[in-house]
Structure formats: structure tokens, C-alpha cells
Amino acid sequence: MALLFFDIDGTLITLDEQHIMPESTKEALKKAKENGHKIFINTGRVKTAIDKHLLNFGFDGLVCGCGTYIEYEGKELLHKSFSKEQCRKYAKLLKDYGYQTVFEGKDRIFMEGEHGPGSFLEFIYNYFSKNSDYPIESPEHEAFIFDKFTTVQQENCNRTAFEQTFGEEFTMIPHTKEVLEMVPKGYSKASGIRFLEEYLKEAHEECYAFGDSVNDMEMLKYVPHSIAMGNSMQPVFEVAEYTTKVITEGGIWNALSHYGLI
């Protein structure tokens, strides 16, 4: 039995505004399950930010928020979060340092900063406000708590203070020079795979990971069988064992066929 771990954006669903899972991907995943393999979402997104059609598809488990939340067969196995006091402290510091931030919790998303037309937060606000069970609120909301955050520096931000404050407790994943995904140290897509390997008592050699972006790099380096989508960012090609076709040209089906999993 193989354990198959899939990133979402650009791997399971298209990166355009439709966010569609190709029919070839659906059929490939169903066939893999029929053949006795376990399929998992492994994403930087927190659970509340995962599209409902993915949650209802029939994945055996979830690794969310870069390993900060793990679920198997509907049962929560792990959840790393911060206290309300820590969350409020971090939110204030980020605002003081000149950063606009998306605070990502298992059940809710919060935002600090302008999310009007043309802003960094516009797409995130519009997309996730339709997808989440709860409205997106500010850090002043009584339910404010988060597991990880993504932040963008503004003009005249205090980058030095930011790195000194958050560098020891968080792993920084740069998406651009200004945009940073911040994950608690010790947690990653790779740590999520390691946890499920041990929980399910499966051999490391039976683990496969599929991705296309920089926050997939750690899990692709960790597993023995790493697959880069044909639409991947250049650094992903350099670490992957196998490069498949682009998502819209049967990338997942092609990769699972290549390895004899379907």
C-alpha cells in the first residue's frame, strides 16, 4: 500500500479562477483508492480554506497548514496552534512593523490590512470569504486565534525587527521578496508525512508526494518518490525524482501510471 500526498493549487486544482479538478485527476485518484492506496491532501492551506468539493471527494486524510493540522478518516490526530495571548501579541507586532497579514486558523481566517481592489489581500479575501464557513474577521474579533500566517511587507516596514521577532519561532517560506508564509518551527508538509507514516506503520519507501510550488519543496525532498507537476516553479523540477505533465494535460494520471499505482 502506498501513501500518496497531494498539494492543492496547481497540483489537484487549476490555478485559474475556476479552481477545477480535471476529470483525469478524479479518475486517477479513484483508481488509486480502488487499488488499495491511501490518498491525502497535503497543503499549506488551513482546513477552512480547502474547497468543499475537495473535502467531499473522498481523501483518506488531510495534512493542513503545512503540517500544523492532521486528520485521518475524519478524526483529528494533531493540531498545533497558539494561545489567544500569543496571537494578539504577534498581530500587534506585525502591524507595528508595517506588515499586512492573513492569520490562518483551522476553523477561521482573519486579516489585518487593506483588502480593496488591487491590494495583496484582495484575491485572498474574495476567494476564501466564499469558501470558509465563517466570515473573515480582523484580529480584534473575540475568536481570533491562528496556527500560521502569511504576510506581506509594506513600504518602510521594519524587516530587521520582523526577522528578529519571528525568525526563531517560525520557518519563513518566501513566495516573493515581499510575501512570506510563516509556519511554526518543527512543522511542515514533510513533518505531516512523517507523522502519518508512523501512525499508519507504513514503510517510508511507499511514500509519494506531488507538488508544484516552493512550499512543496520540503516534502518533495523528504519522500523517496517526489513528483513535480509540469507547471511547477523551476526549483521544484530540480528536487523531484520525476516530472509529469501539466495539471490540465493529465499530470496526476500520468504520474500514477508511471509508478504503476494505477
Coordinates of C-alpha atoms in Angstrom, one line a residue:
M1 CA 0.0 0.0 0.0
A2 CA 1.3 3.4 -1.0
L3 CA 0.7 6.7 0.8
L4 CA 0.1 9.5 -1.8
F5 CA 0.3 13.1 -0.7
F6 CA -1.0 15.9 -3.0
D7 CA -0.6 19.6 -2.9
I8 CA -3.8 21.6 -3.9
D9 CA -3.1 24.6 -6.0
G10 CA -1.5 23.7 -9.3
T11 CA -1.5 20.0 -8.4
L12 CA -5.1 18.9 -7.7
I13 CA -6.9 22.0 -8.9
T14 CA -6.1 24.6 -11.6
L15 CA -4.5 27.9 -10.7
D16 CA -7.1 29.9 -12.7
E17 CA -10.2 31.5 -11.2
Q18 CA -12.2 28.2 -11.8
H19 CA -10.1 26.1 -9.4
I20 CA -11.2 23.0 -11.3
M21 CA -10.0 19.4 -10.6
P22 CA -9.5 17.9 -14.0
E23 CA -11.6 14.7 -14.8
S24 CA -8.3 12.8 -15.4
T25 CA -7.2 13.6 -11.9
K26 CA -10.5 12.5 -10.4
E27 CA -10.4 9.2 -12.2
A28 CA -6.7 8.7 -11.3
L29 CA -7.4 9.2 -7.6
K30 CA -10.4 6.9 -7.6
K31 CA -8.4 4.2 -9.3
A32 CA -5.6 4.6 -6.8
K33 CA -8.0 4.1 -4.0
E34 CA -9.5 1.1 -5.7
N35 CA -6.0 -0.4 -5.9
G36 CA -5.7 -0.1 -2.1
H37 CA -3.6 3.0 -1.8
K38 CA -4.2 5.9 0.6
I39 CA -4.7 9.4 -0.8
F40 CA -4.1 12.6 1.2
I41 CA -4.3 16.3 0.7
N42 CA -1.0 17.9 1.9
T43 CA -1.4 21.7 1.7
G44 CA -0.3 25.0 3.1
R45 CA -3.9 25.9 3.4
V46 CA -5.7 25.5 6.8
K47 CA -8.7 23.2 6.7
T48 CA -11.3 26.0 6.5
A49 CA -9.6 27.3 3.3
I50 CA -9.9 24.0 1.4
D51 CA -12.5 24.0 -1.3
K52 CA -15.6 22.0 -0.2
H53 CA -15.5 19.8 -3.4
L54 CA -12.1 18.6 -2.3
L55 CA -13.1 17.9 1.3
N56 CA -16.0 15.9 0.0
F57 CA -14.1 14.0 -2.7
G58 CA -13.0 11.1 -0.5
F59 CA -9.5 11.7 0.5
D60 CA -8.3 9.4 3.3
G61 CA -6.8 12.2 5.3
L62 CA -5.6 15.8 5.4
V63 CA -2.3 17.5 6.3
C64 CA -3.2 21.2 6.5
G65 CA -1.4 24.4 7.4
C66 CA 2.0 23.0 6.5
G67 CA 1.7 20.1 9.0
T68 CA 0.0 22.1 11.8
Y69 CA -3.2 20.0 11.5
I70 CA -3.5 16.3 10.6
E71 CA -6.7 14.3 10.1
Y72 CA -7.3 10.7 9.1
E73 CA -10.6 9.2 8.2
G74 CA -12.4 12.2 9.7
K75 CA -10.5 12.0 13.1
E76 CA -8.3 14.8 14.2
L77 CA -4.8 13.5 15.1
L78 CA -2.8 16.6 15.6
H79 CA -3.4 20.4 15.9
K80 CA -0.7 23.0 16.6
S81 CA -2.0 26.4 17.4
F82 CA -1.1 29.5 19.5
S83 CA -2.8 30.9 22.6
K84 CA -5.0 33.9 22.3
E85 CA -2.4 36.0 24.2
Q86 CA 0.4 35.0 21.8
C87 CA -1.9 35.6 18.7
R88 CA -2.8 39.1 19.9
K89 CA 0.9 39.9 20.7
Y90 CA 2.0 38.7 17.2
A91 CA -0.7 40.6 15.4
K92 CA 0.2 43.9 17.1
L93 CA 3.9 43.4 16.3
L94 CA 3.2 42.7 12.7
K95 CA 1.0 45.8 12.4
D96 CA 3.6 47.9 14.2
Y97 CA 6.4 46.6 11.9
G98 CA 4.5 47.5 8.7
Y99 CA 3.1 44.2 7.5
Q100 CA -0.4 43.2 6.2
T101 CA -1.2 39.7 7.3
V102 CA -3.6 36.8 6.7
F103 CA -3.9 34.8 10.0
E104 CA -4.8 31.2 9.3
G105 CA -6.6 29.1 11.8
K106 CA -8.1 25.6 11.4
D107 CA -11.6 26.9 11.6
R108 CA -11.3 30.6 10.7
I109 CA -9.3 33.2 8.8
F110 CA -8.5 36.7 10.0
M111 CA -6.9 39.6 8.1
E112 CA -5.1 42.8 9.1
G113 CA -4.7 45.3 6.3
E114 CA -6.4 46.7 3.2
H115 CA -8.2 44.1 1.0
G116 CA -9.7 46.5 -1.5
P117 CA -9.1 46.5 -5.3
G118 CA -5.5 46.0 -6.3
S119 CA -4.3 45.1 -2.9
F120 CA -2.3 41.9 -2.0
L121 CA -5.2 40.7 0.2
E122 CA -7.9 41.3 -2.4
F123 CA -7.8 37.8 -4.1
I124 CA -7.4 36.0 -0.8
Y125 CA -10.3 37.8 0.8
N126 CA -12.6 37.3 -2.2
Y127 CA -11.7 33.6 -2.6
F128 CA -11.7 32.5 0.9
S129 CA -14.7 34.5 2.1
K130 CA -16.8 32.4 -0.3
N131 CA -15.2 29.2 0.8
S132 CA -15.0 29.4 4.6
D133 CA -17.8 28.5 7.0
Y134 CA -17.2 31.8 8.9
P135 CA -16.8 35.3 7.6
I136 CA -13.3 36.7 7.5
E137 CA -12.7 39.0 10.5
S138 CA -10.0 41.2 11.9
P139 CA -7.7 40.3 14.8
E140 CA -9.9 42.3 17.1
H141 CA -12.6 39.6 16.8
E142 CA -13.2 37.7 20.0
A143 CA -12.5 34.3 18.3
F144 CA -9.1 35.4 17.0
I145 CA -6.6 32.6 17.1
F146 CA -4.3 31.1 14.4
D147 CA -2.0 28.3 13.5
K148 CA 0.2 30.0 10.9
F149 CA 0.2 33.2 8.9
T150 CA 1.1 34.7 5.6
T151 CA 2.3 38.3 5.5
V152 CA 3.4 41.0 3.0
Q153 CA 5.7 43.8 3.8
Q154 CA 4.7 47.4 3.1
E155 CA 6.8 50.4 2.2
N156 CA 9.0 51.4 5.1
C157 CA 8.4 48.2 7.0
N158 CA 10.8 47.1 9.7
R159 CA 12.2 43.9 8.2
T160 CA 15.0 43.7 10.7
A161 CA 12.7 43.7 13.7
F162 CA 10.3 41.3 11.9
E163 CA 13.1 38.7 11.4
Q164 CA 14.4 39.1 14.9
T165 CA 11.0 38.6 16.4
F166 CA 9.7 35.8 14.3
G167 CA 12.8 34.1 12.9
E168 CA 13.4 31.9 15.9
E169 CA 9.9 30.6 16.3
F170 CA 8.8 30.4 12.7
T171 CA 10.1 28.9 9.4
M172 CA 9.9 31.5 6.7
I173 CA 8.8 30.3 3.3
P174 CA 9.3 33.2 0.7
H175 CA 6.8 33.2 -2.1
T176 CA 8.2 36.6 -3.4
K177 CA 10.5 39.1 -1.9
E178 CA 7.6 40.8 -0.1
V179 CA 5.3 37.8 0.6
L180 CA 6.3 35.3 3.4
E181 CA 4.4 32.2 4.6
M182 CA 5.2 31.7 8.3
V183 CA 5.0 28.3 9.8
P184 CA 5.8 27.3 13.4
K185 CA 9.3 25.7 13.6
G186 CA 9.2 21.9 13.5
Y187 CA 6.0 21.8 11.3
S188 CA 6.0 21.3 7.6
K189 CA 4.4 19.3 4.9
A190 CA 7.2 16.8 5.4
S191 CA 6.6 16.5 9.2
G192 CA 2.9 15.7 8.3
I193 CA 4.0 12.9 6.1
R194 CA 6.4 11.6 8.8
F195 CA 3.6 11.7 11.4
L196 CA 1.2 9.6 9.2
E197 CA 4.0 7.1 8.2
E198 CA 4.4 6.4 11.9
Y199 CA 0.7 6.5 12.7
L200 CA -0.2 4.0 9.9
K201 CA 3.0 2.0 10.4
E202 CA 3.8 2.2 6.7
A203 CA 7.3 2.0 5.1
H204 CA 9.0 5.2 4.1
E205 CA 9.7 3.7 0.7
E206 CA 5.9 3.6 0.0
C207 CA 5.5 7.4 0.2
Y208 CA 4.9 9.6 -2.8
A209 CA 4.5 13.4 -2.9
F210 CA 3.1 15.6 -5.7
G211 CA 3.6 19.4 -5.9
D212 CA 4.4 22.4 -7.9
S213 CA 5.4 25.3 -5.6
V214 CA 8.1 26.4 -3.1
N215 CA 6.2 25.3 -0.1
D216 CA 6.2 21.8 -1.5
M217 CA 10.0 21.6 -1.5
E218 CA 10.4 20.1 1.9
M219 CA 8.0 17.2 1.4
L220 CA 9.4 16.6 -2.1
K221 CA 12.9 16.3 -0.6
Y222 CA 11.7 14.1 2.2
V223 CA 9.9 11.3 0.3
P224 CA 11.7 8.7 -1.8
H225 CA 9.3 9.3 -4.7
S226 CA 8.7 13.0 -5.5
I227 CA 6.7 14.2 -8.5
A228 CA 6.9 17.7 -10.0
M229 CA 3.9 18.8 -12.0
G230 CA 4.7 20.0 -15.5
N231 CA 3.5 23.5 -14.4
S232 CA 5.9 23.7 -11.4
M233 CA 8.2 26.5 -10.4
Q234 CA 11.8 25.9 -11.5
P235 CA 13.2 25.0 -8.1
V236 CA 10.7 22.1 -7.8
F237 CA 11.9 20.5 -11.0
E238 CA 15.4 20.4 -9.5
V239 CA 14.5 18.3 -6.5
A240 CA 11.9 16.0 -7.9
E241 CA 12.5 12.4 -8.9
Y242 CA 10.0 12.5 -11.7
T243 CA 8.4 15.4 -13.7
T244 CA 4.9 14.7 -15.0
K245 CA 2.7 16.6 -17.4
V246 CA 0.9 19.8 -16.5
I247 CA -2.2 19.6 -14.4
T248 CA -4.6 20.1 -17.3
E249 CA -2.9 17.5 -19.5
G250 CA -3.4 14.5 -17.2
G251 CA -0.4 15.2 -14.9
I252 CA -1.7 13.2 -12.0
W253 CA -2.9 10.2 -14.1
N254 CA 0.4 10.2 -16.0
A255 CA 2.5 10.1 -12.8
L256 CA 0.4 7.4 -11.1
S257 CA 0.7 5.3 -14.3
H258 CA 4.4 5.9 -14.4
Y259 CA 4.8 4.4 -11.0
G260 CA 2.4 1.5 -11.6
L261 CA 0.0 2.7 -8.9
I262 CA -3.0 2.7 -11.3

